[in-house]
Each structure stands twice: as structure tokens, then as C-alpha cells.
PDB file of C-alpha atoms in Angstrom:
ATOM      1  CA  UNK A  20       0.246   0.173   0.087  1.00  0.00           C
ATOM      2  CA  UNK A  21       1.333   3.305  -1.066  1.00  0.00           C
ATOM      3  CA  UNK A  22       0.451   6.278   0.810  1.00  0.00           C
ATOM      4  CA  UNK A  23       1.058  10.111   0.324  1.00  0.00           C
ATOM      5  CA  UNK A  24       0.285  12.802   2.718  1.00  0.00           C
ATOM      6  CA  UNK A  25      -0.912  16.578   2.105  1.00  0.00           C
ATOM      7  CA  UNK A  26      -1.105  20.141   4.675  1.00  0.00           C
ATOM      8  CA  UNK A  27      -3.872  21.513   4.425  1.00  0.00           C
ATOM      9  CA  UNK A  28      -3.117  24.792   5.787  1.00  0.00           C
ATOM     10  CA  UNK A  29      -4.058  27.019   3.319  1.00  0.00           C
ATOM     11  CA  UNK A  30      -7.019  27.514   0.241  1.00  0.00           C
ATOM     12  CA  UNK A  31      -4.018  27.349  -2.224  1.00  0.00           C
ATOM     13  CA  UNK A  32      -3.395  23.854  -0.778  1.00  0.00           C
ATOM     14  CA  UNK A  33      -7.623  22.127  -1.149  1.00  0.00           C
ATOM     15  CA  UNK A  34      -6.640  22.711  -4.863  1.00  0.00           C
ATOM     16  CA  UNK A  35      -3.425  20.216  -4.263  1.00  0.00           C
ATOM     17  CA  UNK A  36      -5.825  18.047  -2.368  1.00  0.00           C
ATOM     18  CA  UNK A  37      -8.336  17.718  -5.443  1.00  0.00           C
ATOM     19  CA  UNK A  38      -5.007  17.143  -8.201  1.00  0.00           C
ATOM     20  CA  UNK A  39      -3.390  14.325  -5.798  1.00  0.00           C
ATOM     21  CA  UNK A  40      -6.733  12.613  -5.176  1.00  0.00           C
ATOM     22  CA  UNK A  41      -7.211  12.726  -9.491  1.00  0.00           C
ATOM     23  CA  UNK A  42      -3.799  11.321 -10.006  1.00  0.00           C
ATOM     24  CA  UNK A  43      -4.414   7.723  -7.635  1.00  0.00           C
ATOM     25  CA  UNK A  44      -7.747   7.940  -9.113  1.00  0.00           C
ATOM     26  CA  UNK A  45      -7.141   8.462 -11.947  1.00  0.00           C
ATOM     27  CA  UNK A  46      -4.053   6.102 -12.130  1.00  0.00           C
ATOM     28  CA  UNK A  47      -6.398   3.147  -9.737  1.00  0.00           C
ATOM     29  CA  UNK A  48      -8.806   3.302 -13.296  1.00  0.00           C
ATOM     30  CA  UNK A  49     -11.943   4.627 -12.340  1.00  0.00           C
ATOM     31  CA  UNK A  50     -14.213   6.444 -14.269  1.00  0.00           C
ATOM     32  CA  UNK A  51     -14.938   9.597 -15.181  1.00  0.00           C
ATOM     33  CA  UNK A  52     -17.895   9.262 -12.862  1.00  0.00           C
ATOM     34  CA  UNK A  53     -15.667   7.596  -9.969  1.00  0.00           C
ATOM     35  CA  UNK A  54     -13.281  10.292 -10.029  1.00  0.00           C
ATOM     36  CA  UNK A  55     -15.114  13.127  -9.958  1.00  0.00           C
ATOM     37  CA  UNK A  56     -16.969  12.051  -6.431  1.00  0.00           C
ATOM     38  CA  UNK A  57     -14.303  11.049  -4.920  1.00  0.00           C
ATOM     39  CA  UNK A  58     -12.452  14.290  -5.792  1.00  0.00           C
ATOM     40  CA  UNK A  59     -15.198  16.234  -5.549  1.00  0.00           C
ATOM     41  CA  UNK A  60     -15.717  14.426  -1.934  1.00  0.00           C
ATOM     42  CA  UNK A  61     -12.126  15.458  -1.104  1.00  0.00           C
ATOM     43  CA  UNK A  62     -12.890  18.996  -2.000  1.00  0.00           C
ATOM     44  CA  UNK A  63     -15.172  19.073   0.126  1.00  0.00           C
ATOM     45  CA  UNK A  64     -13.746  17.291   3.672  1.00  0.00           C
ATOM     46  CA  UNK A  65     -10.468  19.314   2.871  1.00  0.00           C
ATOM     47  CA  UNK A  66     -12.573  22.764   3.131  1.00  0.00           C
ATOM     48  CA  UNK A  67     -14.188  22.056   6.334  1.00  0.00           C
ATOM     49  CA  UNK A  68     -10.204  21.165   7.768  1.00  0.00           C
ATOM     50  CA  UNK A  69      -9.485  24.029   6.748  1.00  0.00           C
ATOM     51  CA  UNK A  70     -12.104  25.917   7.787  1.00  0.00           C
ATOM     52  CA  UNK A  71     -13.993  24.540  10.644  1.00  0.00           C
ATOM     53  CA  UNK A  72     -10.396  22.322  12.228  1.00  0.00           C
ATOM     54  CA  UNK A  73      -8.137  25.210  11.013  1.00  0.00           C
ATOM     55  CA  UNK A  74      -6.282  23.105   8.660  1.00  0.00           C
ATOM     56  CA  UNK A  75      -4.751  19.871   9.128  1.00  0.00           C
ATOM     57  CA  UNK A  76      -3.251  17.285   6.764  1.00  0.00           C
ATOM     58  CA  UNK A  77      -4.599  14.204   5.272  1.00  0.00           C
ATOM     59  CA  UNK A  78      -3.564  10.902   4.518  1.00  0.00           C
ATOM     60  CA  UNK A  79      -4.245   9.141   0.731  1.00  0.00           C
ATOM     61  CA  UNK A  80      -3.829   5.737   0.639  1.00  0.00           C
ATOM     62  CA  UNK A  81      -3.860   3.330  -2.324  1.00  0.00           C
ATOM     63  CA  UNK A  82      -4.607  -0.604  -2.722  1.00  0.00           C
ATOM     64  CA  UNK A  83      -5.085  -2.942  -4.962  1.00  0.00           C
ATOM     65  CA  UNK A  84      -8.936  -4.528  -4.301  1.00  0.00           C
ATOM     66  CA  UNK A  85      -9.488  -7.156  -6.020  1.00  0.00           C
ATOM     67  CA  UNK A  86      -9.507  -6.361 -10.029  1.00  0.00           C
ATOM     68  CA  UNK A  87      -9.688  -2.956  -8.709  1.00  0.00           C
ATOM     69  CA  UNK A  88      -8.405  -0.266  -6.566  1.00  0.00           C
ATOM     70  CA  UNK A  89      -9.123   1.127  -3.756  1.00  0.00           C
ATOM     71  CA  UNK A  90      -8.266   4.236  -2.750  1.00  0.00           C
ATOM     72  CA  UNK A  91      -9.034   6.247   0.927  1.00  0.00           C
ATOM     73  CA  UNK A  92      -8.645   9.609   2.117  1.00  0.00           C
ATOM     74  CA  UNK A  93      -8.045   9.601   6.425  1.00  0.00           C
ATOM     75  CA  UNK A  94      -8.862  14.283   6.715  1.00  0.00           C
ATOM     76  CA  UNK A  95      -7.605  14.759  10.415  1.00  0.00           C
ATOM     77  CA  UNK A  96      -7.784  18.278  12.034  1.00  0.00           C
ATOM     78  CA  UNK A  97      -7.028  19.642  15.586  1.00  0.00           C
ATOM     79  CA  UNK A  98      -9.996  21.923  15.519  1.00  0.00           C
ATOM     80  CA  UNK A  99     -12.336  22.361  18.033  1.00  0.00           C
ATOM     81  CA  UNK A 100     -14.242  18.998  16.946  1.00  0.00           C
ATOM     82  CA  UNK A 101     -17.728  18.049  16.805  1.00  0.00           C
ATOM     83  CA  UNK A 102     -20.196  17.862  19.518  1.00  0.00           C
ATOM     84  CA  UNK A 103     -23.265  17.069  17.430  1.00  0.00           C
ATOM     85  CA  UNK A 104     -22.577  14.605  15.067  1.00  0.00           C
ATOM     86  CA  UNK A 105     -25.230  13.832  13.726  1.00  0.00           C
ATOM     87  CA  UNK A 106     -26.328  17.286  13.582  1.00  0.00           C
ATOM     88  CA  UNK A 107     -22.623  18.068  12.022  1.00  0.00           C
ATOM     89  CA  UNK A 108     -23.882  15.218   9.278  1.00  0.00           C
ATOM     90  CA  UNK A 109     -27.892  16.619   8.065  1.00  0.00           C
ATOM     91  CA  UNK A 110     -27.573  18.445   5.218  1.00  0.00           C
ATOM     92  CA  UNK A 111     -28.479  22.527   5.776  1.00  0.00           C
ATOM     93  CA  UNK A 112     -27.108  22.094   8.959  1.00  0.00           C
ATOM     94  CA  UNK A 113     -23.707  24.879   9.203  1.00  0.00           C
ATOM     95  CA  UNK A 114     -21.322  27.084  11.061  1.00  0.00           C
ATOM     96  CA  UNK A 115     -20.202  28.971   8.530  1.00  0.00           C
ATOM     97  CA  UNK A 116     -20.962  30.468   5.733  1.00  0.00           C
ATOM     98  CA  UNK A 117     -21.379  27.163   3.191  1.00  0.00           C
ATOM     99  CA  UNK A 118     -24.838  25.463   2.103  1.00  0.00           C
ATOM    100  CA  UNK A 119     -24.211  22.724   5.317  1.00  0.00           C
ATOM    101  CA  UNK A 120     -23.976  20.022   2.524  1.00  0.00           C
ATOM    102  CA  UNK A 121     -20.502  19.333   2.555  1.00  0.00           C
ATOM    103  CA  UNK A 122     -20.115  16.150   5.777  1.00  0.00           C
ATOM    104  CA  UNK A 123     -23.462  14.739   4.457  1.00  0.00           C
ATOM    105  CA  UNK A 124     -23.008  15.601   1.228  1.00  0.00           C
ATOM    106  CA  UNK A 125     -19.159  13.461   1.111  1.00  0.00           C
ATOM    107  CA  UNK A 126     -20.674  10.941   2.612  1.00  0.00           C
ATOM    108  CA  UNK A 127     -22.983  10.377  -0.037  1.00  0.00           C
ATOM    109  CA  UNK A 128     -20.366  11.237  -3.061  1.00  0.00           C
ATOM    110  CA  UNK A 129     -18.575   7.844  -2.159  1.00  0.00           C
ATOM    111  CA  UNK A 130     -18.743   3.943  -0.547  1.00  0.00           C
ATOM    112  CA  UNK A 131     -17.491   4.057   3.014  1.00  0.00           C
ATOM    113  CA  UNK A 132     -17.188   6.261   5.736  1.00  0.00           C
ATOM    114  CA  UNK A 133     -16.676   7.431   9.428  1.00  0.00           C
ATOM    115  CA  UNK A 134     -16.513   9.797  11.844  1.00  0.00           C
ATOM    116  CA  UNK A 135     -14.768  10.398  14.201  1.00  0.00           C
ATOM    117  CA  UNK A 136     -14.507  13.607  17.044  1.00  0.00           C
ATOM    118  CA  UNK A 137     -15.068  15.241  20.325  1.00  0.00           C
ATOM    119  CA  UNK A 138     -15.135  18.874  21.171  1.00  0.00           C
ATOM    120  CA  UNK A 139     -11.465  19.578  21.832  1.00  0.00           C
ATOM    121  CA  UNK A 140     -10.175  16.494  20.755  1.00  0.00           C
ATOM    122  CA  UNK A 141     -10.494  17.577  16.148  1.00  0.00           C
ATOM    123  CA  UNK A 142     -12.034  15.749  14.214  1.00  0.00           C
ATOM    124  CA  UNK A 143     -11.045  13.049  11.333  1.00  0.00           C
ATOM    125  CA  UNK A 144     -12.636  11.629   8.688  1.00  0.00           C
ATOM    126  CA  UNK A 145     -11.898   8.798   7.023  1.00  0.00           C
ATOM    127  CA  UNK A 146     -13.337   8.125   3.554  1.00  0.00           C
ATOM    128  CA  UNK A 147     -13.380   5.601   0.298  1.00  0.00           C
ATOM    129  CA  UNK A 148     -14.465   4.396  -3.194  1.00  0.00           C
ATOM    130  CA  UNK A 149     -12.780   1.347  -5.309  1.00  0.00           C
ATOM    131  CA  UNK A 150     -12.592   1.580  -8.375  1.00  0.00           C
ATOM    132  CA  UNK A 151     -13.770  -1.659 -10.581  1.00  0.00           C
ATOM    133  CA  UNK A 152     -16.381  -1.804  -9.423  1.00  0.00           C
ATOM    134  CA  UNK A 153     -14.604  -4.168  -7.225  1.00  0.00           C
ATOM    135  CA  UNK A 154     -16.634  -5.680  -3.692  1.00  0.00           C
ATOM    136  CA  UNK A 155     -17.350  -3.084  -0.990  1.00  0.00           C
TER     137      UNK A 155
ATOM    138  CA  UNK B  16     -10.723  42.421 -21.326  1.00  0.00           C
ATOM    139  CA  UNK B  17     -10.159  42.606 -17.596  1.00  0.00           C
ATOM    140  CA  UNK B  18      -8.011  40.133 -15.819  1.00  0.00           C
ATOM    141  CA  UNK B  19      -9.064  38.044 -12.611  1.00  0.00           C
ATOM    142  CA  UNK B  20      -6.129  36.767 -11.993  1.00  0.00           C
ATOM    143  CA  UNK B  21      -6.243  34.228 -14.150  1.00  0.00           C
ATOM    144  CA  UNK B  22      -9.649  34.225 -15.372  1.00  0.00           C
ATOM    145  CA  UNK B  23     -10.377  37.140 -17.893  1.00  0.00           C
ATOM    146  CA  UNK B  24     -13.926  38.664 -18.294  1.00  0.00           C
ATOM    147  CA  UNK B  25     -14.791  39.487 -21.866  1.00  0.00           C
ATOM    148  CA  UNK B  26     -17.567  41.700 -23.178  1.00  0.00           C
ATOM    149  CA  UNK B  27     -18.208  41.148 -26.707  1.00  0.00           C
ATOM    150  CA  UNK B  28     -22.046  43.406 -27.318  1.00  0.00           C
ATOM    151  CA  UNK B  29     -23.705  43.594 -23.994  1.00  0.00           C
ATOM    152  CA  UNK B  30     -22.895  40.367 -23.306  1.00  0.00           C
ATOM    153  CA  UNK B  31     -19.992  39.119 -20.964  1.00  0.00           C
ATOM    154  CA  UNK B  32     -18.467  36.595 -21.246  1.00  0.00           C
ATOM    155  CA  UNK B  33     -15.696  34.547 -18.646  1.00  0.00           C
ATOM    156  CA  UNK B  34     -14.561  30.891 -19.586  1.00  0.00           C
ATOM    157  CA  UNK B  35     -13.467  29.299 -16.398  1.00  0.00           C
ATOM    158  CA  UNK B  36     -10.242  27.894 -17.748  1.00  0.00           C
ATOM    159  CA  UNK B  37      -7.851  27.198 -14.683  1.00  0.00           C
ATOM    160  CA  UNK B  38      -8.353  25.917 -11.549  1.00  0.00           C
ATOM    161  CA  UNK B  39      -9.850  27.620  -9.282  1.00  0.00           C
ATOM    162  CA  UNK B  40      -9.348  27.755  -5.614  1.00  0.00           C
ATOM    163  CA  UNK B  41     -11.347  30.246  -3.561  1.00  0.00           C
ATOM    164  CA  UNK B  42     -10.015  33.243  -3.587  1.00  0.00           C
ATOM    165  CA  UNK B  43     -10.127  33.270  -6.784  1.00  0.00           C
ATOM    166  CA  UNK B  44     -13.840  31.914  -7.441  1.00  0.00           C
ATOM    167  CA  UNK B  45     -14.822  34.991  -4.918  1.00  0.00           C
ATOM    168  CA  UNK B  46     -12.385  37.417  -6.934  1.00  0.00           C
ATOM    169  CA  UNK B  47     -14.878  36.495 -10.306  1.00  0.00           C
ATOM    170  CA  UNK B  48     -17.807  37.174  -8.718  1.00  0.00           C
ATOM    171  CA  UNK B  49     -17.607  40.237  -7.517  1.00  0.00           C
ATOM    172  CA  UNK B  50     -15.397  41.567 -10.846  1.00  0.00           C
ATOM    173  CA  UNK B  51     -18.078  39.836 -12.771  1.00  0.00           C
ATOM    174  CA  UNK B  52     -21.202  42.076 -10.711  1.00  0.00           C
ATOM    175  CA  UNK B  53     -18.883  45.465 -11.277  1.00  0.00           C
ATOM    176  CA  UNK B  54     -18.332  44.605 -15.271  1.00  0.00           C
ATOM    177  CA  UNK B  55     -22.632  43.849 -15.900  1.00  0.00           C
ATOM    178  CA  UNK B  56     -23.070  46.820 -13.536  1.00  0.00           C
ATOM    179  CA  UNK B  57     -20.632  49.408 -15.462  1.00  0.00           C
ATOM    180  CA  UNK B  58     -21.967  47.613 -19.367  1.00  0.00           C
ATOM    181  CA  UNK B  59     -25.792  47.477 -18.447  1.00  0.00           C
ATOM    182  CA  UNK B  60     -24.824  44.047 -20.243  1.00  0.00           C
ATOM    183  CA  UNK B  61     -27.872  41.653 -20.809  1.00  0.00           C
ATOM    184  CA  UNK B  62     -25.875  39.014 -19.958  1.00  0.00           C
ATOM    185  CA  UNK B  63     -23.277  36.804 -18.308  1.00  0.00           C
ATOM    186  CA  UNK B  64     -22.439  33.283 -19.834  1.00  0.00           C
ATOM    187  CA  UNK B  65     -20.320  31.209 -17.594  1.00  0.00           C
ATOM    188  CA  UNK B  66     -18.160  29.265 -19.775  1.00  0.00           C
ATOM    189  CA  UNK B  67     -17.497  25.943 -17.183  1.00  0.00           C
ATOM    190  CA  UNK B  68     -16.986  22.892 -19.852  1.00  0.00           C
ATOM    191  CA  UNK B  69     -12.324  22.850 -18.407  1.00  0.00           C
ATOM    192  CA  UNK B  70     -14.156  22.601 -15.045  1.00  0.00           C
ATOM    193  CA  UNK B  71     -13.647  19.052 -14.194  1.00  0.00           C
ATOM    194  CA  UNK B  72     -14.099  19.636 -10.354  1.00  0.00           C
ATOM    195  CA  UNK B  73     -17.269  21.981  -8.739  1.00  0.00           C
ATOM    196  CA  UNK B  74     -17.631  21.423  -4.989  1.00  0.00           C
ATOM    197  CA  UNK B  75     -20.520  22.978  -2.831  1.00  0.00           C
ATOM    198  CA  UNK B  76     -18.532  25.900  -2.631  1.00  0.00           C
ATOM    199  CA  UNK B  77     -18.205  27.009  -6.336  1.00  0.00           C
ATOM    200  CA  UNK B  78     -21.353  25.705  -6.737  1.00  0.00           C
ATOM    201  CA  UNK B  79     -23.080  28.220  -4.109  1.00  0.00           C
ATOM    202  CA  UNK B  80     -21.010  30.695  -5.910  1.00  0.00           C
ATOM    203  CA  UNK B  81     -22.375  30.334  -9.023  1.00  0.00           C
ATOM    204  CA  UNK B  82     -25.635  30.536  -7.690  1.00  0.00           C
ATOM    205  CA  UNK B  83     -24.882  33.008  -6.449  1.00  0.00           C
ATOM    206  CA  UNK B  84     -24.048  35.014  -8.954  1.00  0.00           C
ATOM    207  CA  UNK B  85     -26.972  34.073 -10.803  1.00  0.00           C
ATOM    208  CA  UNK B  86     -29.109  35.806  -8.617  1.00  0.00           C
ATOM    209  CA  UNK B  87     -26.797  38.804  -8.203  1.00  0.00           C
ATOM    210  CA  UNK B  88     -26.990  38.848 -12.734  1.00  0.00           C
ATOM    211  CA  UNK B  89     -30.674  39.044 -12.122  1.00  0.00           C
ATOM    212  CA  UNK B  90     -31.032  41.598  -9.556  1.00  0.00           C
ATOM    213  CA  UNK B  91     -29.126  44.082 -11.551  1.00  0.00           C
ATOM    214  CA  UNK B  92     -31.633  43.503 -14.686  1.00  0.00           C
ATOM    215  CA  UNK B  93     -28.873  40.391 -16.537  1.00  0.00           C
ATOM    216  CA  UNK B  94     -29.695  36.981 -16.879  1.00  0.00           C
ATOM    217  CA  UNK B  95     -26.018  34.563 -15.996  1.00  0.00           C
ATOM    218  CA  UNK B  96     -26.096  31.365 -18.059  1.00  0.00           C
ATOM    219  CA  UNK B  97     -23.768  28.348 -17.035  1.00  0.00           C
ATOM    220  CA  UNK B  98     -22.089  26.696 -19.932  1.00  0.00           C
ATOM    221  CA  UNK B  99     -21.013  22.873 -20.607  1.00  0.00           C
ATOM    222  CA  UNK B 100     -21.720  21.407 -17.520  1.00  0.00           C
ATOM    223  CA  UNK B 101     -19.724  18.165 -17.501  1.00  0.00           C
ATOM    224  CA  UNK B 102     -22.213  14.868 -16.971  1.00  0.00           C
ATOM    225  CA  UNK B 103     -19.482  13.583 -14.077  1.00  0.00           C
ATOM    226  CA  UNK B 104     -19.675  17.127 -12.954  1.00  0.00           C
ATOM    227  CA  UNK B 105     -23.857  16.991 -13.031  1.00  0.00           C
ATOM    228  CA  UNK B 106     -24.174  13.521 -11.651  1.00  0.00           C
ATOM    229  CA  UNK B 107     -21.726  15.021  -9.647  1.00  0.00           C
ATOM    230  CA  UNK B 108     -23.808  18.021  -7.886  1.00  0.00           C
ATOM    231  CA  UNK B 109     -27.217  16.371  -7.711  1.00  0.00           C
ATOM    232  CA  UNK B 110     -26.097  13.616  -5.115  1.00  0.00           C
ATOM    233  CA  UNK B 111     -24.423  16.123  -3.264  1.00  0.00           C
ATOM    234  CA  UNK B 112     -28.207  17.560  -3.175  1.00  0.00           C
ATOM    235  CA  UNK B 113     -27.025  20.671  -5.740  1.00  0.00           C
ATOM    236  CA  UNK B 114     -28.476  20.819  -8.841  1.00  0.00           C
ATOM    237  CA  UNK B 115     -28.058  24.251  -9.586  1.00  0.00           C
ATOM    238  CA  UNK B 116     -31.792  25.055  -9.471  1.00  0.00           C
ATOM    239  CA  UNK B 117     -32.536  28.320 -10.837  1.00  0.00           C
ATOM    240  CA  UNK B 118     -29.254  28.831 -12.079  1.00  0.00           C
ATOM    241  CA  UNK B 119     -30.381  29.008 -15.918  1.00  0.00           C
ATOM    242  CA  UNK B 120     -27.359  26.631 -18.476  1.00  0.00           C
ATOM    243  CA  UNK B 121     -26.539  25.866 -21.863  1.00  0.00           C
ATOM    244  CA  UNK B 122     -24.873  23.364 -23.652  1.00  0.00           C
ATOM    245  CA  UNK B 123     -22.625  25.123 -25.187  1.00  0.00           C
ATOM    246  CA  UNK B 124     -21.476  29.326 -25.912  1.00  0.00           C
ATOM    247  CA  UNK B 125     -23.446  29.394 -29.031  1.00  0.00           C
ATOM    248  CA  UNK B 126     -26.922  27.892 -27.686  1.00  0.00           C
ATOM    249  CA  UNK B 127     -26.677  30.773 -24.421  1.00  0.00           C
ATOM    250  CA  UNK B 128     -25.866  33.743 -26.907  1.00  0.00           C
ATOM    251  CA  UNK B 129     -29.323  32.564 -28.448  1.00  0.00           C
ATOM    252  CA  UNK B 130     -30.785  32.537 -25.312  1.00  0.00           C
ATOM    253  CA  UNK B 131     -30.119  36.067 -24.654  1.00  0.00           C
ATOM    254  CA  UNK B 132     -30.968  36.397 -28.207  1.00  0.00           C
ATOM    255  CA  UNK B 133     -27.495  37.195 -29.155  1.00  0.00           C
ATOM    256  CA  UNK B 134     -25.394  35.948 -32.451  1.00  0.00           C
ATOM    257  CA  UNK B 135     -22.039  34.501 -32.196  1.00  0.00           C
ATOM    258  CA  UNK B 136     -20.297  34.843 -34.836  1.00  0.00           C
ATOM    259  CA  UNK B 137     -19.266  31.428 -35.075  1.00  0.00           C
ATOM    260  CA  UNK B 138     -22.039  31.024 -35.003  1.00  0.00           C
ATOM    261  CA  UNK B 139     -22.961  32.209 -39.036  1.00  0.00           C
ATOM    262  CA  UNK B 140     -22.894  28.958 -41.027  1.00  0.00           C
ATOM    263  CA  UNK B 141     -19.662  27.842 -42.010  1.00  0.00           C
ATOM    264  CA  UNK B 142     -21.191  25.403 -44.167  1.00  0.00           C
ATOM    265  CA  UNK B 143     -22.282  25.738 -48.093  1.00  0.00           C
ATOM    266  CA  UNK B 144     -26.113  27.951 -49.133  1.00  0.00           C
ATOM    267  CA  UNK B 145     -27.844  24.536 -48.693  1.00  0.00           C
ATOM    268  CA  UNK B 146     -26.580  22.387 -46.855  1.00  0.00           C
ATOM    269  CA  UNK B 147     -29.311  20.910 -44.088  1.00  0.00           C
ATOM    270  CA  UNK B 148     -27.225  20.807 -41.074  1.00  0.00           C
ATOM    271  CA  UNK B 149     -23.920  22.150 -40.518  1.00  0.00           C
ATOM    272  CA  UNK B 150     -21.079  19.766 -40.239  1.00  0.00           C
ATOM    273  CA  UNK B 151     -21.607  19.269 -35.917  1.00  0.00           C
ATOM    274  CA  UNK B 152     -25.787  18.400 -36.699  1.00  0.00           C
ATOM    275  CA  UNK B 153     -26.858  21.236 -34.689  1.00  0.00           C
ATOM    276  CA  UNK B 154     -26.750  24.739 -36.234  1.00  0.00           C
ATOM    277  CA  UNK B 155     -29.530  24.621 -39.862  1.00  0.00           C
ATOM    278  CA  UNK B 156     -27.698  26.745 -42.044  1.00  0.00           C
ATOM    279  CA  UNK B 157     -29.375  30.070 -43.430  1.00  0.00           C
ATOM    280  CA  UNK B 158     -31.494  29.849 -39.578  1.00  0.00           C
ATOM    281  CA  UNK B 159     -31.806  33.714 -39.443  1.00  0.00           C
ATOM    282  CA  UNK B 160     -30.493  33.088 -36.209  1.00  0.00           C
ATOM    283  CA  UNK B 161     -33.093  30.927 -34.716  1.00  0.00           C
ATOM    284  CA  UNK B 162     -33.831  31.966 -31.334  1.00  0.00           C
ATOM    285  CA  UNK B 163     -32.583  28.634 -29.422  1.00  0.00           C
ATOM    286  CA  UNK B 164     -30.850  25.467 -30.139  1.00  0.00           C
ATOM    287  CA  UNK B 165     -33.158  23.121 -29.611  1.00  0.00           C
ATOM    288  CA  UNK B 166     -30.986  21.304 -26.598  1.00  0.00           C
ATOM    289  CA  UNK B 167     -30.667  24.872 -24.560  1.00  0.00           C
ATOM    290  CA  UNK B 168     -32.554  24.652 -21.308  1.00  0.00           C
ATOM    291  CA  UNK B 169     -34.365  27.800 -22.282  1.00  0.00           C
ATOM    292  CA  UNK B 170     -37.246  29.032 -19.785  1.00  0.00           C
ATOM    293  CA  UNK B 171     -38.082  32.429 -20.203  1.00  0.00           C
ATOM    294  CA  UNK B 172     -39.791  33.422 -22.486  1.00  0.00           C
ATOM    295  CA  UNK B 173     -38.386  33.491 -26.288  1.00  0.00           C
ATOM    296  CA  UNK B 174     -37.208  36.857 -27.982  1.00  0.00           C
ATOM    297  CA  UNK B 175     -38.736  37.423 -30.525  1.00  0.00           C
ATOM    298  CA  UNK B 176     -35.745  40.419 -32.009  1.00  0.00           C
ATOM    299  CA  UNK B 177     -32.513  38.779 -33.366  1.00  0.00           C
ATOM    300  CA  UNK B 178     -28.639  40.945 -32.779  1.00  0.00           C
ATOM    301  CA  UNK B 179     -26.704  40.791 -34.883  1.00  0.00           C
ATOM    302  CA  UNK B 180     -23.493  41.417 -33.000  1.00  0.00           C
ATOM    303  CA  UNK B 181     -20.926  41.586 -35.685  1.00  0.00           C
TER     304      UNK B 181
END
């Protein structure tokens, strides 16, 4: 399994995260729609980590699964954390100026979505998608 | 032409046109939004055409800005049309819960100009007179600037008058 870490400290880093994820999705032979969904989800989560978490990092992991490739992204920030995860995942809920679709929307775009957070302990969001219709 | 960082804004007749060709970071997106509004106010443009056909990712931030540009243009007595959304982007936006309601779209810049009642230069037939359709199979030749491309999602009353830009 190969892994790469991208720091999320500025708005430009959101673009860098998108590029890094697009690279691995293309190399992992994701279909165009699969690529687009995964990169869009990554963009949402990178922005969340920057805006709500005060920055952080994402680890991009790539591993072969059956005939396809699984890309797993682990977003970590050390911000204030989220007290009510159910509320944070509800469409339309926002503490910022966005539409409040970041977390819930990202969850719909990927195969696997996992979030861990607590007040004062930051937030870790793990997502993954697998190319080629491999077993999820 | 007025630069917006890396996004040039062109004014053609009374239409403001931007073609986004670079990967946009958030600040560039916001600057584009402000510059477009200012340009519309300065020129009294009847339309704003935003070509996103080179954009392979529209996340909720960019979607919100496209929506806001559309609403702002409407308040400035102009009409914004987003051109060339890629199919994969459309699928992703719908799944994300952001179907860009209220944002007018068109499949091509020509179609957007037609929706605005303006004819773009390249829309003049390149095909010899008498050919039933142009090479791309879309715009019948010799058609006196039919108000729009049938694929344009035109929800507004048609402009009966077609204006020549060149």
C-alpha cells in the first residue's frame, strides 16, 4: 500500500488535495464519474478541515482490491471538534457560510464514510472508494 | 478584457463572457464573482455567460458561487447562463444535493448567446448554402438566427428579435 500526506493550511492546499486525489483516482482506473465524486468529496472535506478545523492534513492511501483499486483518504484536523455528529451530518446544517452540505454530501459520494470527533479533540474523517465495481 | 487573476472577463456586445480554464481556488472564485457583478453594473450587460466546460470539479463552494452569481445578475437586470457543465459534474452535483436550481444552463456558448437573443460570430454558417445542417449537426444553416438551440434549457419567453453582434 502506498500513502502520501498532503497538508491543508491554505485555500491553495484545497486545490492541491484535489489534484493529489485526482492523480491516484486516474492511476487507479476510476471511471470519470467515480473520479469526479471522489475528488468532489475530497474537496468538501479539505475545506471543512481548513474552515472548521483550522487546517490539518489528509493521508491518501492506495491499495489494490480484487481487480480494482481502493483509494482511502483520512482527513485529520485539530480544531474544536464536533459535539453533535448527527447534526453535523444533516443537510443544511452549517456553522459557517456554506450550504451545510459538506459532510452529508461527501458521505453520499463515496463507498465508505467514517467520522470521529469530540469537543476539543479535533475531527478525523475517513472515506474510501474502490474502482471497477470491486467488492465494497 | 479585464483580468481576474487568471480568469479574463470579456465583454462582447452587451454580453459578459468568462471561460474558466484554470483550477480555481476559493479566493479566485470570489474575486470572479465580484468582478462579474461590477462588469455587469458598469456595462449594463443583458447577459453573463460562464463557460465551465473545462472544469472537472464543482464542489459545494463553487456551486454556491455559481448560484449567487446567477441571483446577483438577476438583481442587476441581467441573466446569467452557465455553459458546458460536464455530465460527471452534473451527476455529482445532484448526488451532493446541489442541482443548481434557478441557475440557467446551456450546452454551448452559442446556445447561451441564442438564449440571450444575441448571435455569436461563430454561429454564422460555415457550411455552404443549401446544406441541410452544419457539420456538428446542430445549427441549421441559413436559419435566420433561430432564437435558440433546441437543447438550450430556456425557461424564459423567447426574444422575438435576434440581434447581430458582428
